[in-house]
C-alpha positions as a Markdown table, in Angstrom:
| # | Residue | x | y | z |
|---|---|---|---|---|
| 1 | Unk | 0.0 | 0.0 | 0.0 |
| 2 | Unk | 1.5 | 3.4 | -1.0 |
| 3 | Unk | 1.8 | 6.3 | 1.5 |
| 4 | Unk | -0.9 | 8.4 | -0.2 |
| 5 | Unk | -3.5 | 5.6 | 0.2 |
| 6 | Unk | -2.5 | 5.0 | 3.8 |
| 7 | Unk | -3.0 | 8.7 | 4.7 |
| 8 | Unk | -6.3 | 8.9 | 2.9 |
| 9 | Unk | -7.5 | 5.9 | 5.0 |
| 10 | Unk | -6.4 | 7.7 | 8.2 |
| 11 | Unk | -8.7 | 10.7 | 7.5 |
| 12 | Unk | -11.7 | 8.9 | 6.0 |
| 13 | Unk | -14.6 | 8.7 | 8.6 |
| 14 | Unk | -16.4 | 5.5 | 9.1 |
| 15 | Unk | -19.1 | 4.2 | 11.4 |
| 16 | Unk | -18.6 | 2.5 | 14.7 |
| 17 | Unk | -21.8 | 0.9 | 16.0 |
| 18 | Unk | -23.1 | 1.1 | 19.6 |
| 19 | Unk | -25.0 | -1.6 | 21.4 |
| 20 | Unk | -26.8 | -0.3 | 24.4 |
| 21 | Unk | -30.1 | -2.2 | 25.2 |
| 22 | Unk | -32.1 | -3.5 | 28.1 |
| 23 | Unk | -31.1 | -7.0 | 27.0 |
| 24 | Unk | -27.4 | -6.1 | 27.4 |
| 25 | Unk | -28.1 | -4.7 | 30.9 |
| 26 | Unk | -29.8 | -8.0 | 31.8 |
| 27 | Unk | -26.9 | -10.0 | 30.4 |
| 28 | Unk | -24.4 | -7.9 | 32.4 |
| 29 | Unk | -26.4 | -8.2 | 35.7 |
| 30 | Unk | -26.6 | -12.0 | 35.1 |
| 31 | Unk | -22.9 | -12.1 | 34.6 |
| 32 | Unk | -22.3 | -10.0 | 37.8 |
| 33 | Unk | -24.4 | -12.4 | 39.8 |
| 34 | Unk | -22.2 | -15.3 | 38.5 |
| 35 | Unk | -19.1 | -13.4 | 39.5 |
| 36 | Unk | -20.4 | -12.9 | 43.0 |
| 37 | Unk | -21.2 | -16.7 | 43.2 |
| 38 | Unk | -17.7 | -17.5 | 42.2 |
| 39 | Unk | -16.3 | -15.2 | 44.9 |
| 40 | Unk | -18.6 | -16.8 | 47.5 |
| 41 | Unk | -17.3 | -20.3 | 46.6 |
| 42 | Unk | -13.8 | -18.9 | 47.3 |
| 43 | Unk | -15.1 | -17.5 | 50.6 |
| 44 | Unk | -14.6 | -13.9 | 49.4 |
| 45 | Unk | -17.1 | -11.1 | 49.9 |
| 46 | Unk | -19.0 | -9.9 | 46.8 |
| 47 | Unk | -17.8 | -6.7 | 45.1 |
| 48 | Unk | -19.9 | -3.5 | 45.6 |
| 49 | Unk | -21.0 | -2.5 | 42.1 |
| 50 | Unk | -23.5 | -0.1 | 40.5 |
| 51 | Unk | -26.7 | -2.2 | 40.1 |
| 52 | Unk | -28.9 | 0.3 | 38.3 |
| 53 | Unk | -27.4 | -0.4 | 34.8 |
| 54 | Unk | -29.4 | 1.2 | 32.0 |
| 55 | Unk | -28.9 | 1.7 | 28.3 |
| 56 | Unk | -27.7 | 5.1 | 27.0 |
| 57 | Unk | -30.7 | 7.0 | 25.7 |
| 58 | Unk | -31.1 | 6.5 | 21.9 |
| 59 | Unk | -31.0 | 10.3 | 21.3 |
| 60 | Unk | -27.6 | 10.3 | 23.0 |
| 61 | Unk | -26.0 | 7.2 | 21.5 |
| 62 | Unk | -27.6 | 7.4 | 18.0 |
| 63 | Unk | -26.7 | 3.7 | 17.6 |
| 64 | Unk | -23.1 | 4.7 | 16.7 |
| 65 | Unk | -20.7 | 7.4 | 15.7 |
| 66 | Unk | -18.8 | 8.4 | 12.6 |
| 67 | Unk | -15.1 | 8.8 | 13.3 |
| 68 | Unk | -11.8 | 8.8 | 11.3 |
| 69 | Unk | -9.0 | 6.5 | 12.3 |
| 70 | Unk | -6.6 | 9.4 | 12.9 |
| 71 | Unk | -9.0 | 10.8 | 15.5 |
| 72 | Unk | -9.1 | 7.5 | 17.3 |
| 73 | Unk | -5.3 | 7.3 | 17.3 |
| 74 | Unk | -5.1 | 10.8 | 18.7 |
| 75 | Unk | -7.6 | 9.9 | 21.5 |
| 76 | Unk | -5.3 | 7.0 | 22.4 |
| 77 | Unk | -2.2 | 9.2 | 22.4 |
| 78 | Unk | -3.9 | 11.9 | 24.6 |
| 79 | Unk | -5.4 | 9.4 | 27.0 |
| 80 | Unk | -2.1 | 7.6 | 27.7 |
| 81 | Unk | 0.1 | 10.6 | 27.9 |
| 82 | Unk | 0.1 | 10.4 | 31.7 |
| 83 | Unk | -0.1 | 6.6 | 31.9 |
| 84 | Unk | 1.8 | 5.2 | 34.9 |
| 85 | Unk | 4.8 | 3.7 | 33.1 |
| 86 | Unk | 7.4 | 6.3 | 34.1 |
| 87 | Unk | 10.0 | 8.1 | 32.1 |
| 88 | Unk | 11.9 | 4.9 | 31.2 |
| 89 | Unk | 9.3 | 4.3 | 28.6 |
| 90 | Unk | 8.3 | 7.9 | 27.9 |
| 91 | Unk | 9.4 | 8.1 | 24.3 |
| 92 | Unk | 7.9 | 4.8 | 23.2 |
| 93 | Unk | 4.8 | 5.4 | 25.3 |
| 94 | Unk | 4.2 | 8.8 | 23.8 |
| 95 | Unk | 4.1 | 7.5 | 20.2 |
| 96 | Unk | 2.5 | 4.1 | 21.1 |
| 97 | Unk | -0.6 | 4.9 | 19.1 |
| 98 | Unk | 1.4 | 5.0 | 15.8 |
| 99 | Unk | 1.5 | 1.2 | 15.8 |
| 100 | Unk | -2.1 | 1.3 | 14.6 |
| 101 | Unk | -1.6 | 3.5 | 11.6 |
| 102 | Unk | -2.4 | 0.7 | 9.1 |
| 103 | Unk | -4.6 | -1.3 | 11.5 |
| 104 | Unk | -8.0 | 0.4 | 10.8 |
| 105 | Unk | -10.0 | 0.9 | 7.6 |
| 106 | Unk | -13.5 | 1.5 | 6.4 |
| 107 | Unk | -15.2 | -1.6 | 4.9 |
| 108 | Unk | -17.6 | -1.8 | 1.9 |
| 109 | Unk | -20.5 | -1.0 | 4.3 |
| 110 | Unk | -18.8 | 2.2 | 5.5 |
| 111 | Unk | -18.1 | 0.7 | 8.9 |
| 112 | Unk | -14.7 | 0.9 | 10.6 |
| 113 | Unk | -12.9 | -2.5 | 10.9 |
| 114 | Unk | -9.5 | -4.0 | 11.4 |
| 115 | Unk | -7.5 | -4.2 | 8.2 |
| 116 | Unk | -5.4 | -7.2 | 7.2 |
| 117 | Unk | -2.4 | -5.6 | 8.9 |
| 118 | Unk | -4.5 | -5.1 | 12.0 |
| 119 | Unk | -5.4 | -8.8 | 12.1 |
| 120 | Unk | -1.8 | -10.0 | 11.5 |
| 121 | Unk | -0.5 | -11.5 | 14.7 |
| 122 | Unk | 3.1 | -10.8 | 13.6 |
| 123 | Unk | 2.4 | -7.1 | 14.2 |
| 124 | Unk | -0.3 | -7.1 | 16.9 |
| 125 | Unk | -0.8 | -9.1 | 20.1 |
| 126 | Unk | -4.5 | -9.5 | 20.4 |
| 127 | Unk | -4.7 | -8.8 | 24.1 |
| 128 | Unk | -2.7 | -5.5 | 23.8 |
| 129 | Unk | -4.6 | -4.4 | 20.7 |
| 130 | Unk | -7.9 | -5.1 | 22.3 |
| 131 | Unk | -6.9 | -3.1 | 25.4 |
| 132 | Unk | -5.6 | -0.1 | 23.4 |
| 133 | Unk | -8.5 | 0.0 | 21.0 |
| 134 | Unk | -10.9 | -0.5 | 23.9 |
| 135 | Unk | -9.5 | 2.7 | 25.5 |
| 136 | Unk | -9.5 | 4.7 | 22.3 |
| 137 | Unk | -13.0 | 3.8 | 21.0 |
| 138 | Unk | -14.5 | 3.9 | 24.5 |
| 139 | Unk | -13.2 | 7.4 | 25.3 |
| 140 | Unk | -14.2 | 8.8 | 21.9 |
| 141 | Unk | -17.7 | 7.3 | 22.4 |
| 142 | Unk | -17.9 | 8.6 | 26.0 |
| 143 | Unk | -16.9 | 12.1 | 25.0 |
| 144 | Unk | -19.5 | 12.2 | 22.2 |
| 145 | Unk | -22.3 | 11.1 | 24.7 |
| 146 | Unk | -21.3 | 13.5 | 27.4 |
| 147 | Unk | -21.1 | 16.3 | 24.9 |
| 148 | Unk | -24.7 | 15.5 | 23.9 |
| 149 | Unk | -25.8 | 15.7 | 27.5 |
| 150 | Unk | -24.0 | 18.9 | 28.3 |
| 151 | Unk | -23.3 | 20.8 | 25.0 |
| 152 | Unk | -22.0 | 23.9 | 26.9 |
| 153 | Unk | -19.2 | 21.8 | 28.5 |
| 154 | Unk | -15.9 | 20.5 | 27.1 |
| 155 | Unk | -14.9 | 17.0 | 28.2 |
| 156 | Unk | -11.3 | 15.8 | 28.5 |
| 157 | Unk | -10.3 | 12.2 | 29.4 |
| 158 | Unk | -7.7 | 11.8 | 32.1 |
| 159 | Unk | -6.0 | 8.8 | 33.6 |
| 160 | Unk | -7.9 | 8.0 | 36.9 |
| 161 | Unk | -4.8 | 6.6 | 38.6 |
| 162 | Unk | -2.9 | 9.9 | 38.2 |
| 163 | Unk | -5.9 | 11.9 | 39.6 |
| 164 | Unk | -6.4 | 9.6 | 42.6 |
| 165 | Unk | -2.7 | 9.7 | 43.5 |
| 166 | Unk | -3.2 | 13.3 | 44.6 |
| 167 | Unk | -5.4 | 12.2 | 47.5 |
| 168 | Unk | -4.7 | 8.5 | 48.1 |
| 169 | Unk | -1.5 | 6.5 | 48.0 |
| 170 | Unk | -2.5 | 3.8 | 45.6 |
| 171 | Unk | 0.7 | 1.7 | 46.1 |
| 172 | Unk | 2.5 | 0.5 | 49.2 |
| 173 | Unk | 6.0 | -0.7 | 49.7 |
| 174 | Unk | 7.6 | -2.3 | 46.8 |
| 175 | Unk | 5.4 | -0.3 | 44.4 |
| 176 | Unk | 2.6 | -2.9 | 44.9 |
| 177 | Unk | -1.0 | -1.8 | 44.7 |
| 178 | Unk | -2.7 | -1.6 | 48.1 |
| 179 | Unk | -5.5 | -4.1 | 48.7 |
| 180 | Unk | -8.2 | -1.3 | 49.1 |
| 181 | Unk | -7.1 | 0.5 | 45.9 |
| 182 | Unk | -7.0 | -2.3 | 43.4 |
| 183 | Unk | -10.5 | -1.7 | 42.1 |
| 184 | Unk | -11.0 | 1.7 | 40.4 |
| 185 | Unk | -12.1 | 3.1 | 37.1 |
| 186 | Unk | -9.4 | 3.6 | 34.5 |
| 187 | Unk | -10.5 | 7.1 | 33.3 |
| 188 | Unk | -12.4 | 10.2 | 34.3 |
| 189 | Unk | -14.0 | 12.6 | 31.9 |
| 190 | Unk | -13.6 | 16.1 | 33.2 |
| 191 | Unk | -16.1 | 18.7 | 32.0 |
| 192 | Unk | -15.1 | 22.3 | 32.0 |
| 193 | Unk | -17.1 | 25.5 | 31.3 |
| 194 | Unk | -15.8 | 29.0 | 32.0 |
| 195 | Unk | -17.5 | 30.5 | 35.0 |
| 196 | Unk | -19.1 | 27.2 | 36.1 |
| 197 | Unk | -18.4 | 24.2 | 38.4 |
| 198 | Unk | -16.6 | 21.3 | 36.9 |
| 199 | Unk | -18.4 | 18.0 | 36.0 |
| 200 | Unk | -16.9 | 14.5 | 36.3 |
| 201 | Unk | -17.9 | 11.1 | 35.0 |
| 202 | Unk | -16.1 | 7.8 | 35.8 |
| 203 | Unk | -15.3 | 5.9 | 32.6 |
| 204 | Unk | -14.2 | 2.3 | 32.5 |
| 205 | Unk | -13.0 | 1.2 | 29.0 |
| 206 | Unk | -12.3 | -2.4 | 28.1 |
| 207 | Unk | -11.8 | -4.3 | 25.0 |
| 208 | Unk | -11.9 | -7.9 | 23.8 |
| 209 | Unk | -11.6 | -9.8 | 20.5 |
| 210 | Unk | -13.5 | -12.7 | 22.0 |
| 211 | Unk | -17.2 | -13.7 | 22.0 |
| 212 | Unk | -19.8 | -11.2 | 23.3 |
| 213 | Unk | -19.8 | -13.0 | 26.6 |
| 214 | Unk | -16.3 | -11.6 | 27.2 |
| 215 | Unk | -17.6 | -8.1 | 26.9 |
| 216 | Unk | -20.5 | -8.9 | 29.3 |
| 217 | Unk | -17.9 | -10.0 | 31.8 |
| 218 | Unk | -15.9 | -6.8 | 31.3 |
| 219 | Unk | -18.9 | -4.6 | 31.8 |
| 220 | Unk | -19.9 | -6.5 | 35.0 |
| 221 | Unk | -16.4 | -5.9 | 36.4 |
| 222 | Unk | -16.5 | -2.3 | 35.3 |
| 223 | Unk | -19.7 | -1.8 | 37.3 |
| 224 | Unk | -17.6 | -2.5 | 40.5 |
| 225 | Unk | -14.8 | -0.2 | 39.3 |
| 226 | Unk | -16.9 | 2.9 | 38.9 |
| 227 | Unk | -18.7 | 2.2 | 42.2 |
| 228 | Unk | -15.5 | 2.9 | 44.2 |
| 229 | Unk | -15.4 | 6.7 | 43.6 |
| 230 | Unk | -17.8 | 8.7 | 45.8 |
| 231 | Unk | -18.3 | 12.5 | 46.0 |
| 232 | Unk | -19.3 | 13.7 | 49.5 |
| 233 | Unk | -20.6 | 11.6 | 52.3 |
| 234 | Unk | -23.1 | 8.8 | 51.5 |
| 235 | Unk | -25.2 | 9.5 | 54.6 |
| 236 | Unk | -25.5 | 13.1 | 53.6 |
| 237 | Unk | -26.7 | 12.6 | 50.0 |
| 238 | Unk | -23.3 | 11.9 | 48.4 |
| 239 | Unk | -22.7 | 9.2 | 45.9 |
| 240 | Unk | -20.8 | 8.0 | 42.9 |
| 241 | Unk | -20.6 | 10.3 | 39.9 |
| 242 | Unk | -22.2 | 9.3 | 36.6 |
| 243 | Unk | -20.3 | 6.7 | 34.7 |
| 244 | Unk | -20.1 | 5.0 | 31.4 |
| 245 | Unk | -19.1 | 1.3 | 31.0 |
| 246 | Unk | -17.6 | 0.6 | 27.7 |
| 247 | Unk | -16.5 | -2.7 | 26.1 |
| 248 | Unk | -15.2 | -2.6 | 22.5 |
| 249 | Unk | -15.2 | -5.8 | 20.4 |
| 250 | Unk | -15.5 | -7.0 | 16.8 |
| 251 | Unk | -18.9 | -7.8 | 15.3 |
| 252 | Unk | -19.0 | -11.0 | 13.2 |
| 253 | Unk | -18.8 | -9.3 | 9.8 |
| 254 | Unk | -19.8 | -5.8 | 10.8 |
| 255 | Unk | -16.7 | -4.0 | 11.9 |
| 256 | Unk | -16.0 | -2.5 | 15.4 |
| 257 | Unk | -18.7 | -2.4 | 18.0 |
| 258 | Unk | -18.9 | -0.7 | 21.4 |
| 259 | Unk | -21.2 | -2.2 | 24.1 |
| 260 | Unk | -22.0 | 0.5 | 26.6 |
| 261 | Unk | -24.2 | 1.0 | 29.7 |
| 262 | Unk | -25.0 | 4.0 | 31.7 |
| 263 | Unk | -25.3 | 3.8 | 35.5 |
| 264 | Unk | -26.9 | 6.8 | 37.2 |
| 265 | Unk | -25.2 | 9.8 | 39.0 |
| 266 | Unk | -24.9 | 13.6 | 38.8 |
| 267 | Unk | -21.3 | 14.5 | 38.6 |
| 268 | Unk | -21.5 | 18.3 | 39.2 |
| 269 | Unk | -18.8 | 19.6 | 41.7 |
| 270 | Unk | -20.4 | 22.7 | 43.2 |
| 271 | Unk | -18.3 | 24.9 | 45.5 |
| 272 | Unk | -20.1 | 26.0 | 48.7 |
| 273 | Unk | -20.3 | 29.8 | 48.7 |
| 274 | Unk | -18.7 | 30.2 | 45.3 |
| 275 | Unk | -20.1 | 30.1 | 41.7 |
| 276 | Unk | -17.0 | 28.3 | 40.4 |
| 277 | Unk | -13.6 | 27.0 | 41.6 |
| 278 | Unk | -10.3 | 28.9 | 41.5 |
| 279 | Unk | -8.3 | 26.5 | 39.3 |
| 280 | Unk | -5.0 | 28.5 | 39.3 |
| 281 | Unk | -4.2 | 27.8 | 42.9 |
| 282 | Unk | -2.0 | 24.6 | 43.6 |
| 283 | Unk | -3.9 | 21.5 | 44.8 |
| 284 | Unk | -2.2 | 20.2 | 47.9 |
| 285 | Unk | -1.6 | 16.5 | 48.3 |
| 286 | Unk | -3.8 | 14.7 | 50.8 |
| 287 | Unk | -3.3 | 11.4 | 52.5 |
| 288 | Unk | -6.9 | 10.0 | 52.7 |
| 289 | Unk | -7.8 | 6.5 | 53.6 |
| 290 | Unk | -9.1 | 4.5 | 50.6 |
| 291 | Unk | -12.3 | 3.7 | 52.4 |
| 292 | Unk | -16.0 | 4.7 | 51.9 |
| 293 | Unk | -17.9 | 4.9 | 55.2 |
| 294 | Unk | -21.7 | 4.6 | 55.5 |
| 295 | Unk | -24.5 | 3.7 | 57.9 |
| 296 | Unk | -25.9 | 0.1 | 57.6 |
| 297 | Unk | -29.5 | -0.8 | 57.5 |
| 298 | Unk | -29.4 | -1.6 | 61.3 |
| 299 | Unk | -27.9 | 1.8 | 62.1 |
| 300 | Unk | -24.3 | 0.6 | 62.5 |
| 301 | Unk | -21.3 | 2.0 | 60.8 |
| 302 | Unk | -19.4 | 0.2 | 58.1 |
| 303 | Unk | -16.7 | 0.8 | 55.4 |
| 304 | Unk | -15.9 | -0.6 | 52.0 |
| 305 | Unk | -12.9 | 0.0 | 49.8 |
| 306 | Unk | -13.1 | 3.1 | 47.7 |
| 307 | Unk | -12.2 | 6.7 | 47.2 |
| 308 | Unk | -14.5 | 9.2 | 49.0 |
| 309 | Unk | -13.9 | 12.9 | 48.3 |
| 310 | Unk | -14.7 | 14.5 | 51.7 |
| 311 | Unk | -17.5 | 17.0 | 52.0 |
| 312 | Unk | -16.1 | 20.4 | 51.6 |
| 313 | Unk | -13.3 | 19.3 | 49.4 |
| 314 | Unk | -15.0 | 19.9 | 46.0 |
| 315 | Unk | -12.7 | 22.8 | 45.2 |
| 316 | Unk | -9.6 | 20.8 | 46.0 |
| 317 | Unk | -10.8 | 17.9 | 43.8 |
| 318 | Unk | -11.8 | 20.4 | 41.0 |
| 319 | Unk | -8.2 | 21.8 | 41.1 |
| 320 | Unk | -6.7 | 18.3 | 41.0 |
| 321 | Unk | -8.9 | 17.4 | 38.0 |
| 322 | Unk | -8.2 | 20.6 | 36.1 |
| 323 | Unk | -4.4 | 20.6 | 36.8 |
| 324 | Unk | -4.0 | 17.0 | 35.9 |
| 325 | Unk | -5.9 | 17.6 | 32.7 |
| 326 | Unk | -3.6 | 20.5 | 31.9 |
| 327 | Unk | -0.5 | 18.4 | 32.7 |
| 328 | Unk | -1.7 | 15.7 | 30.3 |
| 329 | Unk | -2.1 | 18.3 | 27.5 |
| 330 | Unk | 1.4 | 19.6 | 28.2 |
| 331 | Unk | 2.8 | 16.1 | 28.2 |
| 332 | Unk | 1.1 | 15.4 | 24.8 |
| 333 | Unk | 3.0 | 18.5 | 23.6 |
| 334 | Unk | 6.3 | 17.1 | 25.0 |
| 335 | Unk | 6.8 | 19.4 | 28.0 |
| 336 | Unk | 7.1 | 17.0 | 30.9 |
| 337 | Unk | 8.8 | 19.6 | 33.0 |
| 338 | Unk | 5.9 | 22.0 | 32.9 |
| 339 | Unk | 3.5 | 19.1 | 33.4 |
| 340 | Unk | 5.4 | 18.2 | 36.6 |
| 341 | Unk | 4.8 | 21.7 | 38.0 |
| 342 | Unk | 1.1 | 21.1 | 37.9 |
| 343 | Unk | 1.1 | 17.8 | 39.8 |
| 344 | Unk | 1.5 | 16.7 | 43.4 |
| 345 | Unk | 4.5 | 14.7 | 44.6 |
| 346 | Unk | 2.9 | 11.3 | 44.2 |
| 347 | Unk | 1.6 | 12.2 | 40.7 |
| 348 | Unk | 5.0 | 13.3 | 39.6 |
| 349 | Unk | 6.5 | 10.0 | 40.8 |
| 350 | Unk | 4.0 | 8.2 | 38.7 |
| 351 | Unk | 4.8 | 10.3 | 35.6 |
| 352 | Unk | 8.5 | 9.8 | 36.1 |
| 353 | Unk | 11.5 | 12.1 | 35.8 |
| 354 | Unk | 11.1 | 15.0 | 33.4 |
| 355 | Unk | 14.9 | 14.9 | 32.6 |
| 356 | Unk | 15.6 | 11.2 | 32.0 |
| 357 | Unk | 17.7 | 10.0 | 29.0 |
| 358 | Unk | 14.7 | 8.1 | 27.8 |
| 359 | Unk | 12.5 | 11.1 | 27.6 |
| 360 | Unk | 15.1 | 13.4 | 26.1 |
| 361 | Unk | 13.9 | 12.6 | 22.6 |
| 362 | Unk | 10.4 | 13.9 | 23.5 |
| 363 | Unk | 10.8 | 17.6 | 24.2 |
| 364 | Unk | 8.6 | 20.6 | 23.6 |
| 365 | Unk | 11.3 | 22.2 | 21.4 |
| 366 | Unk | 9.6 | 22.1 | 18.0 |
| 367 | Unk | 7.2 | 24.4 | 16.3 |
| 368 | Unk | 5.3 | 24.9 | 13.0 |
| 369 | Unk | 3.3 | 27.7 | 11.4 |
| 370 | Unk | 0.0 | 26.5 | 9.9 |
| 371 | Unk | -2.2 | 29.1 | 8.1 |
| 372 | Unk | -0.5 | 31.9 | 10.0 |
| 373 | Unk | -0.8 | 30.3 | 13.4 |
| 374 | Unk | 2.1 | 28.9 | 15.4 |
| 375 | Unk | 1.9 | 25.6 | 17.2 |
| 376 | Unk | 4.6 | 24.3 | 19.6 |
| 377 | Unk | 5.2 | 20.7 | 20.5 |
| 378 | Unk | 7.3 | 17.7 | 19.8 |
| 379 | Unk | 7.9 | 15.5 | 16.8 |
| 380 | Unk | 9.0 | 12.1 | 15.8 |
| 381 | Unk | 10.4 | 10.6 | 12.5 |
| 382 | Unk | 9.9 | 6.9 | 11.6 |
| 383 | Unk | 9.7 | 4.7 | 8.6 |
| 384 | Unk | 6.5 | 3.4 | 7.0 |
| 385 | Unk | 6.8 | 1.1 | 4.0 |
| 386 | Unk | 10.3 | 2.4 | 3.5 |
| 387 | Unk | 9.3 | 6.1 | 3.5 |
| 388 | Unk | 10.3 | 8.5 | 6.2 |
| 389 | Unk | 7.3 | 10.0 | 8.0 |
| 390 | Unk | 7.1 | 12.8 | 10.5 |
| 391 | Unk | 4.5 | 13.2 | 13.2 |
| 392 | Unk | 3.9 | 16.2 | 15.3 |
| 393 | Unk | 1.9 | 16.7 | 18.5 |
| 394 | Unk | 1.4 | 20.1 | 20.1 |
| 395 | Unk | -0.8 | 23.0 | 21.0 |
| 396 | Unk | -1.2 | 26.6 | 19.8 |
| 397 | Unk | 1.6 | 28.8 | 21.2 |
| 398 | Unk | -0.6 | 31.3 | 23.1 |
| 399 | Unk | -2.4 | 28.4 | 24.8 |
| 400 | Unk | 0.8 | 26.7 | 25.6 |
| 401 | Unk | 2.1 | 29.9 | 27.4 |
| 402 | Unk | -1.1 | 30.1 | 29.5 |
| 403 | Unk | -0.7 | 26.4 | 30.6 |
| 404 | Unk | 3.0 | 26.8 | 31.4 |
| 405 | Unk | 2.2 | 29.9 | 33.5 |
| 406 | Unk | -0.6 | 27.9 | 35.2 |
| 407 | Unk | -3.3 | 30.3 | 34.1 |
| 408 | Unk | -5.9 | 27.6 | 33.7 |
| 409 | Unk | -8.9 | 29.8 | 34.0 |
| 410 | Unk | -7.5 | 32.1 | 31.2 |
| 411 | Unk | -6.8 | 29.0 | 29.1 |
| 412 | Unk | -10.4 | 27.8 | 29.3 |
| 413 | Unk | -11.7 | 31.3 | 28.5 |
| 414 | Unk | -9.5 | 31.6 | 25.4 |
| 415 | Unk | -10.0 | 28.1 | 24.0 |
| 416 | Unk | -13.4 | 28.7 | 22.2 |
| 417 | Unk | -11.8 | 31.5 | 20.1 |
| 418 | Unk | -8.9 | 29.3 | 19.2 |
| 419 | Unk | -11.2 | 26.5 | 18.1 |
| 420 | Unk | -13.3 | 28.9 | 16.0 |
| 421 | Unk | -10.2 | 30.3 | 14.4 |
| 422 | Unk | -9.0 | 26.8 | 13.5 |
| 423 | Unk | -12.2 | 26.0 | 11.7 |
| 424 | Unk | -11.8 | 29.1 | 9.6 |
| 425 | Unk | -8.1 | 28.2 | 8.8 |
| 426 | Unk | -8.3 | 24.4 | 8.7 |
| 427 | Unk | -8.3 | 24.0 | 4.9 |
| 428 | Unk | -5.3 | 26.4 | 4.5 |
| 429 | Unk | -3.5 | 24.6 | 7.5 |
| 430 | Unk | -4.0 | 21.2 | 5.8 |
| 431 | Unk | -2.4 | 22.6 | 2.6 |
| 432 | Unk | 0.6 | 24.0 | 4.6 |
| 433 | Unk | 1.1 | 20.7 | 6.4 |
| 434 | Unk | 0.7 | 18.4 | 3.4 |
| 435 | Unk | -0.7 | 15.4 | 5.3 |
| 436 | Unk | -3.3 | 14.5 | 7.9 |
| 437 | Unk | -3.9 | 17.0 | 10.7 |
| 438 | Unk | -6.5 | 17.1 | 13.4 |
| 439 | Unk | -7.2 | 19.5 | 16.2 |
| 440 | Unk | -9.3 | 18.1 | 19.1 |
| 441 | Unk | -11.8 | 20.0 | 21.3 |
| 442 | Unk | -9.0 | 20.7 | 23.9 |
| 443 | Unk | -6.8 | 22.4 | 21.2 |
| 444 | Unk | -4.4 | 19.5 | 20.9 |
| 445 | Unk | -2.9 | 19.1 | 17.4 |
| 446 | Unk | -1.9 | 15.8 | 16.0 |
| 447 | Unk | -0.4 | 15.6 | 12.5 |
| 448 | Unk | 1.4 | 13.2 | 10.2 |
| 449 | Unk | 2.9 | 13.5 | 6.7 |
| 450 | Unk | 5.7 | 12.1 | 4.5 |
| 451 | Unk | 9.0 | 13.9 | 5.4 |
| 452 | Unk | 9.5 | 16.8 | 3.0 |
| 453 | Unk | 5.8 | 17.2 | 2.2 |
| 454 | Unk | 3.9 | 20.5 | 2.7 |
| 455 | Unk | 4.8 | 24.1 | 2.6 |
| 456 | Unk | 6.2 | 24.4 | 6.1 |
| 457 | Unk | 9.2 | 22.8 | 7.8 |
| 458 | Unk | 9.2 | 22.1 | 11.5 |
| 459 | Unk | 11.1 | 24.9 | 13.3 |
C-alpha cells in the first residue's frame, strides 16, 4: 500500500456501531451475579457495584458514531500521555498509538474495521490491541455522549490513577497496589465550562476480540470499578458520579462495535459559597484512607474499599482534575517539565522524571506555522513502508504559554476563540502541512505527513 493511500484511509470517517439495550443490561447483571457466586465459593465477599445499569438514551448514542482512524489514534495518544509507566518508557509510550496507523480501515458498508495488517498476529498481540482500542474507542464514544448531554461543557479524558494519587496513596512498599485501591475506574471525563463548576464522570473502558460474553464479563467488572469513587458523604446525600461502562469488540462481519451501559449519577462539583472554583491555585496533596464509610440498615457504621472525596473538598478535587488535565495536555506537547509543575509529589512520581535520558527525545522544542498560526510541541520521525514519516503533536503557542504559566482559567476562557479560528483556517492549514492533521476540542494538534511534504518545515 502506498503512503498516499494510507494517509487517505487515516482521515476517512467510518461508522462504529453502539450496542446499548435492556437486554445487554440484563446479560451484564446476570454475569455480575455469577461473578459474585464464584467469589462466594472462594469465601470472598462480593464486590460492591452499581446495580442500576441502564442503556444510554437513543438520542444520545444514536446507535453509533462516525469517526476517522486518525481521531481514534489521537484519542489513544492523549489518554495515555500520563499513563503510569514512568520516564523509562516515555518516548515509546508517547508514540505508542502509531503502531495502529495501518490497522484500521472502512469496509464496503462504511463501517470501521480491522485491516489485514490489524489482524496480523506478527504485528499485533490481540490482548494488547484489544486493550488499546478499547481505551481509544471507549473514550471517543464517552466524549460524544457526554457532549450530547452537556453541550456547553468540554470534556477531557484523564487517567484516573494519576488523579487519585493526589489524594490517596495507591501503592504501598515495593510499588505494589494496596488491597483497598486495586478496584477503580481507568479514566475520568472532566467537563469544564468557563465560570461554572466542573463536571466529572467515571469511565471504564475495556476491549476484547472474543465472543460477546467476554464483553459482558468486562462490563460486570466495570460496574464495580466505577462504584468505588464517591463524591461527598453517602449518609448526607453523596454518591458515585455518573459513569459509562464501555467494552469494545469485533462484530462478526460488521466491523468494530462498542457495548455500553449508563449507571446513574450527577457529577457536578459545586463549591459551597462560590459560583465556580479557582483553578489556578495549587492543589495540595492529601493522605486520605481508601475507604468509603456509610450507615448500615441496622444503624451501625461500616466501610468498604473506595475513594471518597470528603464533603467540603470539592474545590480541592476540582483543582486536581483541572491541573491533571492541563498536565496531560502539556505532556502530549512534549513538555514533561511544565507538566510536573502542575502535579503533586505522588503524581510526579507516577509520571517519572522530566529529565531522563529516555524522555530526552520527546521535548517541547519544535514548532510549526500553519495558516498563519504557530503551534509548539514535539515531533518524531519513523519509517512506514520504507518512507520516512514525521508526526507532530502540540498546541497553539498562546495556549501553551497560558498552561506553562498555570493560568488555567484564562486558558479555558481563550479556548473557544482558538477552536473557532482553527475551523476558519483548517483548509489552509492542511495545505501547509501536506498530510493528515486534526485539532481536538482541547486544542491538541496531531499531524502526520511524509517527510519533505507540505509548505512548512518544523522549526
